[in-house]
Short mmCIF file of C-alpha atoms and ligand atoms in Angstrom, two decimals:
data_model
loop_
_atom_site.label_atom_id
_atom_site.label_comp_id
_atom_site.label_asym_id
_atom_site.label_seq_id
_atom_site.Cartn_x
_atom_site.Cartn_y
_atom_site.Cartn_z
CA MET A 1 0.00 0.00 0.00
CA ASN A 2 1.23 3.42 -0.84
CA HIS A 3 1.06 5.79 2.10
CA SER A 4 1.80 8.92 0.20
CA ASN A 5 2.14 12.09 2.16
CA GLY A 6 3.64 15.48 1.69
CA ASN A 7 7.11 14.29 2.53
CA GLU A 8 7.22 11.66 -0.15
CA ALA A 9 8.92 12.93 -3.28
CA GLN A 10 6.42 14.08 -5.84
CA PRO A 11 6.77 12.23 -9.16
CA ALA A 12 8.70 14.24 -11.70
CA LEU A 13 7.30 16.15 -14.65
CA ARG A 14 6.37 13.99 -17.63
CA ILE A 15 5.50 15.31 -21.04
CA ILE A 16 3.24 12.96 -22.97
CA PRO A 17 3.30 13.65 -26.72
CA ARG A 18 0.10 13.80 -28.74
CA ASP A 19 0.37 10.26 -30.12
CA GLN A 20 0.66 8.78 -26.63
CA HIS A 21 -2.52 10.06 -25.05
CA THR A 22 -6.18 9.92 -26.01
CA ILE A 23 -7.20 13.58 -25.95
CA SER A 24 -8.64 14.65 -29.27
CA ARG A 25 -9.54 18.20 -30.19
CA LYS A 26 -12.95 17.13 -31.37
CA ASN A 27 -13.93 16.49 -27.75
CA ILE A 28 -12.90 19.97 -26.67
CA SER A 29 -15.50 22.70 -26.94
CA LYS A 30 -15.11 25.07 -29.87
CA SER A 31 -15.12 28.02 -27.50
CA ALA A 32 -12.30 26.61 -25.41
CA LEU A 33 -10.26 25.94 -28.56
CA ARG A 34 -10.79 29.50 -29.74
CA VAL A 35 -9.53 30.87 -26.45
CA LEU A 36 -6.51 28.57 -26.47
CA TYR A 37 -5.55 29.40 -30.07
CA ARG A 38 -6.00 33.11 -29.57
CA LEU A 39 -3.75 33.19 -26.51
CA HIS A 40 -1.19 31.06 -28.31
CA GLU A 41 -1.20 33.30 -31.39
CA ALA A 42 -0.66 36.30 -29.15
CA GLY A 43 2.53 34.69 -27.88
CA HIS A 44 1.26 33.41 -24.54
CA SER A 45 1.34 29.89 -23.28
CA ALA A 46 -2.13 28.36 -23.19
CA TYR A 47 -3.28 25.11 -21.67
CA LEU A 48 -6.49 23.32 -20.97
CA VAL A 49 -6.26 22.31 -17.33
CA GLY A 50 -7.81 20.59 -14.35
CA GLY A 51 -11.05 18.63 -14.47
CA ALA A 52 -11.42 18.98 -18.24
CA VAL A 53 -8.09 17.26 -18.96
CA ARG A 54 -8.81 14.64 -16.34
CA ASP A 55 -12.28 13.89 -17.71
CA LEU A 56 -11.10 13.83 -21.34
CA LEU A 57 -8.42 11.30 -20.43
CA LEU A 58 -11.13 9.22 -18.72
CA ASP A 59 -13.25 9.39 -21.88
CA GLY A 60 -15.73 11.57 -20.10
CA HIS A 61 -17.43 14.71 -21.31
CA PRO A 62 -16.21 17.66 -19.28
CA LYS A 63 -18.98 20.03 -18.29
CA ASP A 64 -16.67 22.98 -18.20
CA PHE A 65 -13.34 23.83 -19.77
CA ASP A 66 -10.77 25.76 -17.79
CA VAL A 67 -7.77 27.41 -19.36
CA ALA A 68 -4.46 28.31 -17.70
CA THR A 69 -2.04 30.81 -19.15
CA ASP A 70 0.91 33.05 -18.38
CA ALA A 71 -1.09 36.08 -19.59
CA THR A 72 -2.36 38.30 -16.79
CA PRO A 73 -6.12 38.88 -16.49
CA GLU A 74 -5.65 42.32 -18.03
CA GLN A 75 -3.76 40.87 -20.98
CA VAL A 76 -6.52 38.31 -21.48
CA LYS A 77 -9.09 41.05 -21.44
CA GLN A 78 -7.29 42.89 -24.19
CA LEU A 79 -7.43 39.83 -26.43
CA PHE A 80 -11.16 39.15 -26.12
CA ARG A 81 -14.02 41.54 -26.54
CA ASN A 82 -16.38 39.09 -24.82
CA CYS A 83 -14.31 39.03 -21.64
CA ARG A 84 -15.08 39.96 -18.05
CA LEU A 85 -12.71 40.01 -15.11
CA ILE A 86 -14.20 38.52 -11.98
CA GLY A 87 -13.36 37.48 -8.43
CA ARG A 88 -11.44 39.10 -5.64
CA ARG A 89 -10.32 36.05 -3.73
CA PHE A 90 -9.16 34.50 -6.97
CA ARG A 91 -8.99 36.89 -9.89
CA LEU A 92 -9.99 35.34 -13.22
CA ALA A 93 -11.02 36.18 -16.75
CA HIS A 94 -14.32 34.85 -18.06
CA VAL A 95 -14.56 34.66 -21.82
CA ILE A 96 -18.20 34.43 -22.74
CA PHE A 97 -19.66 32.60 -25.74
CA GLY A 98 -23.43 32.66 -25.48
CA ARG A 99 -24.23 30.31 -22.62
CA GLU A 100 -20.74 28.89 -22.37
CA ILE A 101 -18.13 30.53 -20.20
CA ILE A 102 -14.46 29.68 -20.52
CA GLU A 103 -12.58 30.40 -17.32
CA VAL A 104 -9.08 31.68 -17.96
CA ALA A 105 -6.75 31.74 -14.96
CA THR A 106 -3.25 33.13 -14.80
CA PHE A 107 -0.66 30.71 -13.37
CA ARG A 108 -0.43 31.19 -9.62
CA GLY A 109 2.99 31.38 -8.01
CA GLN A 110 4.65 30.68 -4.68
CA GLY A 111 6.29 34.06 -4.22
CA GLU A 112 5.86 35.96 -0.98
CA GLU A 113 5.29 39.24 -2.74
CA GLY A 114 1.97 40.35 -4.11
CA ASP A 115 -1.69 39.92 -3.40
CA ARG A 116 -1.93 36.82 -1.26
CA HIS A 117 -3.71 36.79 2.04
CA ILE A 118 -3.35 33.95 4.53
CA VAL A 119 -4.95 33.89 7.98
CA ASP A 120 -4.40 30.95 10.36
CA GLY A 121 -3.09 28.88 7.47
CA ARG A 122 -6.18 29.60 5.40
CA ILE A 123 -5.77 31.09 1.95
CA LEU A 124 -8.22 33.96 1.72
CA ARG A 125 -6.82 35.52 -1.40
CA ASP A 126 -4.42 34.21 -4.01
CA ASN A 127 -3.43 36.56 -6.79
CA VAL A 128 0.31 36.05 -7.03
CA TRP A 129 1.36 35.15 -10.57
CA GLY A 130 3.91 32.44 -11.22
CA SER A 131 5.14 29.63 -13.43
CA ILE A 132 3.25 26.58 -14.64
CA GLU A 133 5.24 24.40 -12.21
CA GLU A 134 4.14 26.58 -9.31
CA ASP A 135 0.60 26.63 -10.62
CA ALA A 136 0.47 22.84 -10.63
CA VAL A 137 1.42 22.33 -7.00
CA ARG A 138 -1.21 24.69 -5.64
CA ARG A 139 -3.95 22.57 -7.23
CA ASP A 140 -5.69 20.02 -5.07
CA PHE A 141 -5.28 16.49 -6.47
CA ARG A 142 -2.58 15.09 -8.71
CA VAL A 143 -5.18 14.05 -11.29
CA ASN A 144 -6.28 17.69 -11.42
CA ALA A 145 -2.81 18.99 -12.24
CA MET A 146 -2.43 17.93 -15.86
CA TYR A 147 -2.16 20.48 -18.66
CA TYR A 148 -3.03 20.02 -22.32
CA ASN A 149 -0.73 22.24 -24.37
CA ILE A 150 -2.32 23.84 -27.42
CA ALA A 151 1.16 24.57 -28.88
CA ASP A 152 1.96 20.90 -29.59
CA PHE A 153 -1.08 18.97 -28.26
CA SER A 154 1.01 17.25 -25.60
CA VAL A 155 -0.08 16.68 -22.00
CA ARG A 156 2.13 17.99 -19.21
CA ASP A 157 1.73 15.69 -16.27
CA GLU A 158 3.27 17.79 -13.55
CA VAL A 159 3.00 15.58 -10.47
CA GLY A 160 2.08 12.04 -11.47
CA GLY A 161 -1.58 12.54 -12.27
CA MET A 162 -1.56 10.01 -15.09
CA ARG A 163 -0.52 7.18 -12.81
CA ASP A 164 -3.24 8.09 -10.30
CA LEU A 165 -5.76 8.24 -13.11
CA GLN A 166 -4.86 4.71 -14.10
CA ASP A 167 -5.02 3.56 -10.47
CA HIS A 168 -8.34 5.36 -9.91
CA VAL A 169 -7.06 7.13 -6.85
CA LEU A 170 -7.22 10.70 -5.56
CA ARG A 171 -3.98 11.85 -3.98
CA LEU A 172 -3.49 15.31 -2.63
CA ILE A 173 -0.53 17.34 -3.74
CA GLY A 174 1.61 18.19 -0.72
CA ASP A 175 0.83 17.69 2.94
CA PRO A 176 -2.87 16.81 3.33
CA GLU A 177 -3.39 18.50 6.66
CA GLN A 178 -1.82 21.73 5.46
CA ARG A 179 -3.80 21.64 2.22
CA TYR A 180 -7.10 21.17 4.09
CA ARG A 181 -6.28 23.95 6.49
CA GLU A 182 -5.57 26.24 3.57
CA ASP A 183 -8.99 25.41 2.17
CA PRO A 184 -11.34 23.04 4.02
CA VAL A 185 -13.61 22.77 0.96
CA ARG A 186 -10.95 20.48 -0.53
CA MET A 187 -12.29 17.77 1.80
CA LEU A 188 -15.67 18.02 0.12
CA ARG A 189 -14.05 18.06 -3.29
CA ALA A 190 -12.33 14.79 -2.40
CA ALA A 191 -15.63 13.16 -1.44
CA ARG A 192 -17.43 14.58 -4.47
CA LEU A 193 -14.78 13.65 -7.02
CA ALA A 194 -14.45 10.16 -5.55
CA ALA A 195 -18.19 9.73 -6.05
CA LYS A 196 -18.24 11.28 -9.49
CA LEU A 197 -15.23 9.43 -10.89
CA ASN A 198 -15.64 6.20 -8.97
CA PHE A 199 -12.16 6.69 -7.52
CA HIS A 200 -10.99 5.97 -4.03
CA ILE A 201 -9.44 8.53 -1.76
CA ASP A 202 -5.86 7.75 -0.90
CA GLU A 203 -5.38 6.87 2.77
CA ALA A 204 -3.17 9.86 3.50
CA ALA A 205 -5.72 12.20 1.92
CA ALA A 206 -8.61 10.71 3.92
CA ALA A 207 -6.83 10.45 7.27
CA PRO A 208 -7.37 14.08 8.39
CA PHE A 209 -11.13 14.14 7.63
CA ALA A 210 -12.33 13.13 11.08
CA GLU A 211 -10.20 15.76 12.79
CA LEU A 212 -10.43 18.58 10.24
CA GLY A 213 -13.98 18.02 8.98
CA PRO A 214 -15.37 20.50 11.53
CA LEU A 215 -13.38 23.27 9.77
CA LEU A 216 -16.06 23.07 7.09
CA SER A 217 -18.43 24.79 9.47
CA GLU A 218 -16.36 27.91 9.00
CA ALA A 219 -16.32 27.84 5.21
CA PRO A 220 -18.45 30.50 3.52
CA PRO A 221 -22.07 29.21 3.39
CA ALA A 222 -22.59 30.47 -0.16
CA ARG A 223 -19.61 28.49 -1.40
CA LEU A 224 -20.92 25.41 0.42
CA PHE A 225 -24.27 25.83 -1.31
CA ASP A 226 -22.51 25.74 -4.70
CA GLU A 227 -20.52 22.70 -3.64
CA SER A 228 -23.71 20.98 -2.43
CA LEU A 229 -25.31 21.44 -5.83
CA LYS A 230 -22.28 19.88 -7.49
CA MET A 231 -22.54 16.95 -5.08
CA PHE A 232 -26.28 16.36 -5.17
CA LEU A 233 -27.59 17.65 -8.48
CA ALA A 234 -24.97 16.38 -10.89
CA GLY A 235 -26.02 12.75 -11.24
CA HIS A 236 -24.02 11.20 -8.42
CA GLY A 237 -25.88 12.50 -5.40
CA LEU A 238 -26.53 9.25 -3.59
CA LYS A 239 -22.92 8.24 -3.85
CA SER A 240 -21.74 11.65 -2.69
CA PHE A 241 -24.06 11.41 0.29
CA HIS A 242 -22.62 8.02 1.25
CA MET A 243 -19.12 9.43 0.90
CA LEU A 244 -19.97 12.30 3.24
CA GLU A 245 -21.35 9.86 5.80
CA ARG A 246 -18.45 7.49 5.48
CA TYR A 247 -15.90 10.25 6.02
CA ASP A 248 -17.68 12.13 8.83
CA LEU A 249 -18.27 15.14 6.62
CA LEU A 250 -22.05 15.15 6.77
CA ALA A 251 -22.34 16.68 10.24
CA PRO A 252 -20.31 19.84 9.58
CA LEU A 253 -22.28 20.46 6.39
CA PHE A 254 -25.79 19.23 7.21
CA PRO A 255 -25.90 19.03 11.00
CA VAL A 256 -29.68 18.77 11.02
CA THR A 257 -29.68 15.76 8.72
CA ALA A 258 -26.82 14.08 10.56
CA ARG A 259 -28.65 14.54 13.85
CA THR A 260 -31.87 12.90 12.67
CA LEU A 261 -30.08 10.02 10.96
CA LYS A 262 -28.13 9.35 14.13
CA ARG A 263 -31.38 8.47 15.82
CA GLY A 264 -31.58 5.45 13.54
CA ASP A 265 -34.83 6.33 11.79
CA GLN A 266 -34.78 3.84 8.91
CA ALA A 267 -37.79 5.34 7.15
CA LEU A 268 -36.04 8.69 7.04
CA ARG A 269 -32.90 7.13 5.66
CA ALA A 270 -35.00 5.44 2.98
CA LEU A 271 -36.66 8.74 2.11
CA ILE A 272 -33.32 10.52 1.72
CA GLU A 273 -31.71 7.75 -0.29
CA GLN A 274 -34.74 7.41 -2.55
CA GLY A 275 -34.90 11.17 -3.03
CA LEU A 276 -31.24 11.26 -4.01
CA SER A 277 -31.44 8.31 -6.36
CA ASN A 278 -34.58 9.66 -8.06
CA THR A 279 -32.74 12.92 -8.56
CA ASP A 280 -29.74 11.10 -10.03
CA ALA A 281 -32.07 9.27 -12.42
CA ARG A 282 -33.66 12.53 -13.53
CA VAL A 283 -30.26 14.08 -14.18
CA HIS A 284 -29.23 11.09 -16.29
CA GLU A 285 -32.46 11.38 -18.26
CA GLY A 286 -31.74 15.05 -18.90
CA LYS A 287 -34.74 16.24 -16.84
CA SER A 288 -34.61 19.34 -14.70
CA VAL A 289 -33.99 19.13 -10.97
CA THR A 290 -34.33 21.69 -8.20
CA PRO A 291 -32.30 22.25 -5.06
CA ALA A 292 -35.55 23.05 -3.22
CA PHE A 293 -36.88 19.52 -3.46
CA LEU A 294 -33.62 17.95 -2.41
CA PHE A 295 -33.07 20.24 0.55
CA ALA A 296 -36.67 19.61 1.57
CA VAL A 297 -35.81 15.90 1.57
CA LEU A 298 -32.61 16.33 3.58
CA LEU A 299 -34.24 18.41 6.31
CA TRP A 300 -37.65 16.75 6.47
CA GLY A 301 -37.07 14.52 9.51
CA GLU A 302 -36.30 17.40 11.81
CA VAL A 303 -38.99 19.70 10.44
CA ARG A 304 -41.62 17.02 11.00
CA ALA A 305 -40.35 16.30 14.51
CA GLN A 306 -40.41 19.96 15.48
CA ALA A 307 -43.83 20.55 13.94
CA GLU A 308 -45.18 17.60 15.92
CA THR A 309 -43.76 19.00 19.14
CA LEU A 310 -45.34 22.38 18.46
CA LEU A 311 -48.68 20.71 17.70
CA GLU A 312 -48.52 18.83 20.98
CA GLN A 313 -47.99 22.16 22.69
CA GLY A 314 -51.29 23.24 21.21
CA LYS A 315 -50.09 25.39 18.31
CA ASP A 316 -52.36 25.69 15.34
CA LEU A 317 -51.50 23.47 12.37
CA ALA A 318 -50.33 26.10 9.90
CA LEU A 319 -48.36 27.99 12.51
CA ALA A 320 -46.66 24.86 13.82
CA TRP A 321 -45.39 23.90 10.35
CA GLN A 322 -44.36 27.42 9.49
CA ARG A 323 -42.41 27.86 12.70
CA ALA A 324 -40.72 24.46 12.44
CA ALA A 325 -39.73 25.19 8.84
CA HIS A 326 -38.30 28.62 9.72
CA ARG A 327 -36.23 27.24 12.55
CA ILE A 328 -34.71 24.43 10.57
CA VAL A 329 -34.00 26.56 7.52
CA ALA A 330 -32.35 29.17 9.74
CA GLU A 331 -30.15 26.56 11.39
CA GLN A 332 -29.16 24.96 8.09
CA SER A 333 -28.44 28.30 6.45
CA GLN A 334 -25.65 28.98 8.91
CA HIS A 335 -23.75 26.18 7.18
CA VAL A 336 -25.10 26.01 3.65
CA ALA A 337 -26.77 29.20 2.47
CA ILE A 338 -30.06 28.34 0.81
CA PRO A 339 -31.23 31.18 -1.45
CA LYS A 340 -34.65 32.56 -0.52
CA ARG A 341 -36.44 31.37 -3.63
CA PHE A 342 -35.53 27.81 -2.75
CA SER A 343 -36.22 27.98 0.96
CA TYR A 344 -39.61 29.46 0.19
CA ALA A 345 -40.41 26.53 -2.09
CA MET A 346 -39.20 24.07 0.55
CA GLU A 347 -41.43 25.58 3.18
CA GLU A 348 -44.40 25.22 0.89
CA ILE A 349 -43.63 21.60 0.09
CA TRP A 350 -43.51 20.83 3.82
CA ALA A 351 -46.54 22.88 4.74
CA LEU A 352 -48.68 21.07 2.15
CA GLN A 353 -47.91 17.62 3.60
CA PRO A 354 -50.52 17.61 6.39
CA ARG A 355 -53.05 18.96 3.93
CA PHE A 356 -53.00 15.73 1.93
CA GLU A 357 -54.75 14.09 4.84
CA ASN A 358 -57.87 16.18 4.48
CA ARG A 359 -60.03 14.60 1.84
CA SER A 360 -63.12 16.73 1.96
CA ARG A 361 -64.22 17.66 -1.53
CA LYS A 362 -63.45 21.32 -1.24
CA ARG A 363 -59.98 20.73 0.21
CA VAL A 364 -59.09 18.13 -2.36
CA PHE A 365 -59.86 20.39 -5.29
CA ARG A 366 -58.16 23.31 -3.68
CA LEU A 367 -54.99 21.30 -3.12
CA LEU A 368 -55.04 19.93 -6.68
CA GLY A 369 -55.05 23.50 -7.94
CA HIS A 370 -52.20 24.66 -5.71
CA PRO A 371 -49.17 25.89 -7.70
CA ARG A 372 -46.83 23.77 -5.59
CA PHE A 373 -49.07 20.68 -5.77
CA ARG A 374 -46.77 18.72 -8.05
CA ALA A 375 -43.65 19.06 -5.91
CA ALA A 376 -45.60 18.40 -2.71
CA TYR A 377 -47.22 15.32 -4.23
CA ASP A 378 -43.85 13.95 -5.39
CA PHE A 379 -42.67 14.51 -1.85
CA LEU A 380 -45.66 12.64 -0.46
CA LEU A 381 -44.82 9.65 -2.67
CA LEU A 382 -41.28 9.63 -1.32
CA ARG A 383 -42.70 9.56 2.19
CA GLY A 384 -44.32 6.21 1.42
CA SER A 385 -41.50 4.61 3.41
CA GLU A 386 -42.83 6.27 6.59
CA SER A 387 -45.92 4.11 6.97
CA GLU A 388 -48.48 2.04 5.14
CA GLU A 389 -50.95 4.86 5.72
CA ILE A 390 -48.80 7.41 3.94
CA ARG A 391 -48.19 5.00 1.09
CA GLU A 392 -51.94 4.53 0.65
CA LEU A 393 -52.44 8.25 0.88
CA GLY A 394 -49.99 8.69 -1.98
CA GLU A 395 -51.91 6.13 -4.04
CA TRP A 396 -55.14 7.90 -3.30
CA TRP A 397 -53.76 11.17 -4.64
CA THR A 398 -52.34 9.46 -7.68
CA ARG A 399 -55.79 8.14 -8.48
CA ALA A 400 -57.38 11.50 -7.70
CA GLN A 401 -55.34 13.01 -10.53
CA GLU A 402 -56.12 10.23 -12.96
CA LEU A 403 -59.89 10.29 -12.49
CA PRO A 404 -62.01 12.61 -14.60
CA GLN A 405 -62.72 15.45 -12.23
CA GLU A 406 -66.50 14.99 -12.38
CA GLN A 407 -66.09 11.41 -11.22
CA LEU A 408 -63.73 12.49 -8.46
CA ALA A 409 -66.25 15.10 -7.36
CA ASP A 410 -68.99 12.45 -7.28
CA GLU A 411 -66.88 10.08 -5.24
CA LEU A 412 -66.01 12.74 -2.73
CA GLY A 413 -69.68 13.54 -2.23
CA PRO A 414 -71.14 16.91 -1.49
CA SER A 415 -68.99 19.38 0.35
CA LYS A 416 -69.86 19.68 3.99
CA GLY A 417 -69.80 22.59 6.34
CA LYS A 418 -70.03 26.32 5.92
CA SER A 419 -68.27 26.51 2.62
CA GLY A 420 -71.41 26.83 0.57
CA PRO A 421 -72.84 24.69 -2.19
CA SER A 422 -70.59 22.03 -3.63
CA THR A 423 -70.63 23.39 -7.14
CA GLY A 424 -69.16 26.64 -5.88
CA ALA A 425 -66.43 24.80 -4.07
CA THR A 426 -65.22 22.83 -7.06
CA ALA A 427 -65.82 24.98 -10.07
CA ALA A 428 -62.83 27.28 -9.93
CA PRO A 429 -60.13 24.81 -8.92
CA ALA A 430 -61.48 22.29 -11.42
CA LYS A 431 -60.87 24.75 -14.23
CA ARG A 432 -57.34 25.33 -13.14
CA ARG A 433 -56.87 21.62 -12.89
CA ARG A 434 -57.84 21.00 -16.47
CA ARG A 435 -55.33 23.51 -17.68
CA ARG A 436 -52.38 21.92 -15.95
CA GLY A 437 -53.73 18.37 -16.09
CA GLY A 438 -51.33 17.14 -18.76
CA ARG A 439 -48.31 17.69 -16.60
CA ARG A 440 -49.76 16.02 -13.59
CA ARG A 441 -49.04 12.39 -13.98
CA ARG A 442 -47.72 10.03 -11.42
CA GLY A 443 -44.50 11.53 -10.11
CA ASP A 444 -41.14 9.96 -9.60
CA GLY A 445 -40.40 11.63 -6.31
CA ALA A 446 -37.91 14.16 -7.57
CA SER A 447 -39.95 17.05 -8.67
CA SER A 448 -38.56 19.56 -11.06
CA ALA A 449 -40.75 22.37 -9.81
CA ASP A 450 -39.03 25.28 -8.20
P1 LIG B 1 -15.70 19.22 -11.93
O1 LIG B 1 -15.67 20.39 -12.87
O2 LIG B 1 -15.81 17.91 -12.58
O3 LIG B 1 -16.64 19.41 -10.85
P2 LIG B 1 -13.03 20.08 -11.38
O4 LIG B 1 -11.83 19.37 -10.80
O5 LIG B 1 -12.89 20.53 -12.78
O6 LIG B 1 -14.27 19.13 -11.21
P3 LIG B 1 -13.46 22.83 -10.80
O7 LIG B 1 -14.11 23.45 -9.64
O8 LIG B 1 -14.00 23.01 -12.16
O9 LIG B 1 -13.40 21.28 -10.46
O10 LIG B 1 -11.93 23.28 -10.73
C1 LIG B 1 -11.05 23.23 -11.82
C2 LIG B 1 -9.62 22.93 -11.35
O11 LIG B 1 -9.18 23.96 -10.46
C3 LIG B 1 -9.47 21.64 -10.56
O12 LIG B 1 -9.31 20.51 -11.38
C4 LIG B 1 -8.23 21.93 -9.74
O13 LIG B 1 -7.06 21.79 -10.51
C5 LIG B 1 -8.39 23.40 -9.41
N1 LIG B 1 -9.11 23.62 -8.14
C6 LIG B 1 -10.44 23.80 -7.97
N2 LIG B 1 -10.75 24.00 -6.69
C7 LIG B 1 -9.60 23.94 -6.00
C8 LIG B 1 -9.26 24.08 -4.63
N3 LIG B 1 -10.18 24.32 -3.71
N4 LIG B 1 -7.96 23.97 -4.29
C9 LIG B 1 -7.01 23.73 -5.23
N5 LIG B 1 -7.26 23.59 -6.52
C10 LIG B 1 -8.54 23.69 -6.92
MG1 LIG B 2 -14.27 21.70 -13.86
#
């Protein structure tokens, strides 16, 4: 077994000529090629780098193409009209082609001079330019430090990435503990890339997780939200989730979820795993997915528990759910910032759950016409693991959508109570229902609504 650590000599630079690797220009986006050629023609060095090179060598289809160059951001800007300089922590040029953005980063260096800001070992800002060799060693994993050279189509393997790629292993460059202290999000990247690539995390790279995982609580919540989307909405969510659990990284990121799972609630585990695997399936089928649904799944156990407590204390139904939802969202947002439009949708999905239990005619039609019905219904189906009752309830609502609405109205009988004549209670929602009826088929428990 190879216990690599920062003290072990890093493999030496290897240049792999074009006829000895599998990267072909036809798998590189046209926009990325244009950027590379333009930089090259202007006399700069220009490389495709990072995940794109890694994924191309693995026969994958990179979702984004990053470029590294010795040109400064200002020099890049002068070469491209469609260019914007962004970032303070890490200054970059974005070259924009319609919906595709090519990220162009200047090689980062090791020098002490310049705009680098480190506090308690954490890199808060890194804008010191350097050589390609220096740029390579500040990257996270060896497999992420390979450069495809547009000048001669060779691959520069700076620190042994090719070997790791063949061994399906993620090794950190340098001393793992120091690299995680510099940027704790690298721990999540390890778990995410291991899930995405089906690689294992080298022992030395995984060893500090238990001790340093809590540092993730201090990472910027907005950045953790972005990372969470990459973990859970990119087609390998279930596997990422298992990686987080296995490496003790779930608690610092999703303390609420970790807390409820620790109680051993098997139905809740089933709900989460099903929600994640349905989402993965949707992504693979090219369907849309929303963070709201997934976060609603992850936090459900605790929201339900708190709502039940509030109900026992005599709070009114709507208030109990609203208050429970607010509390849990507030707690979670301290770690992973959930944008308002999503947290609002989550709260609605939760708040509609108890309303499925009321099957009076008026309530049924009102719920069917609710704009968030579809997502809430998908959520109800996922909850089938909670009890036989909930499963039957889900089936009832499936059938309610399949029946012609007149027949449903007949079966439900006349509306009771003060709400007036039954025709009045059903007419308006029924109209709305017809309009959206086509979309409302049996769900797969990973709603796309947001
Ligand atoms: P994917 O795009 O498949 O999610 P990736 O490795 O390309 O994975 P990006 O976030 O696109 O991830 O980053 C591009 C490259 O930038 C990485 O391959 C790596 O070389 C470098 N990088 C990204 N984040 C870090 C980090 N936190 N620390 C060091 N290097 C990083
Ligand atoms: Mg990438």
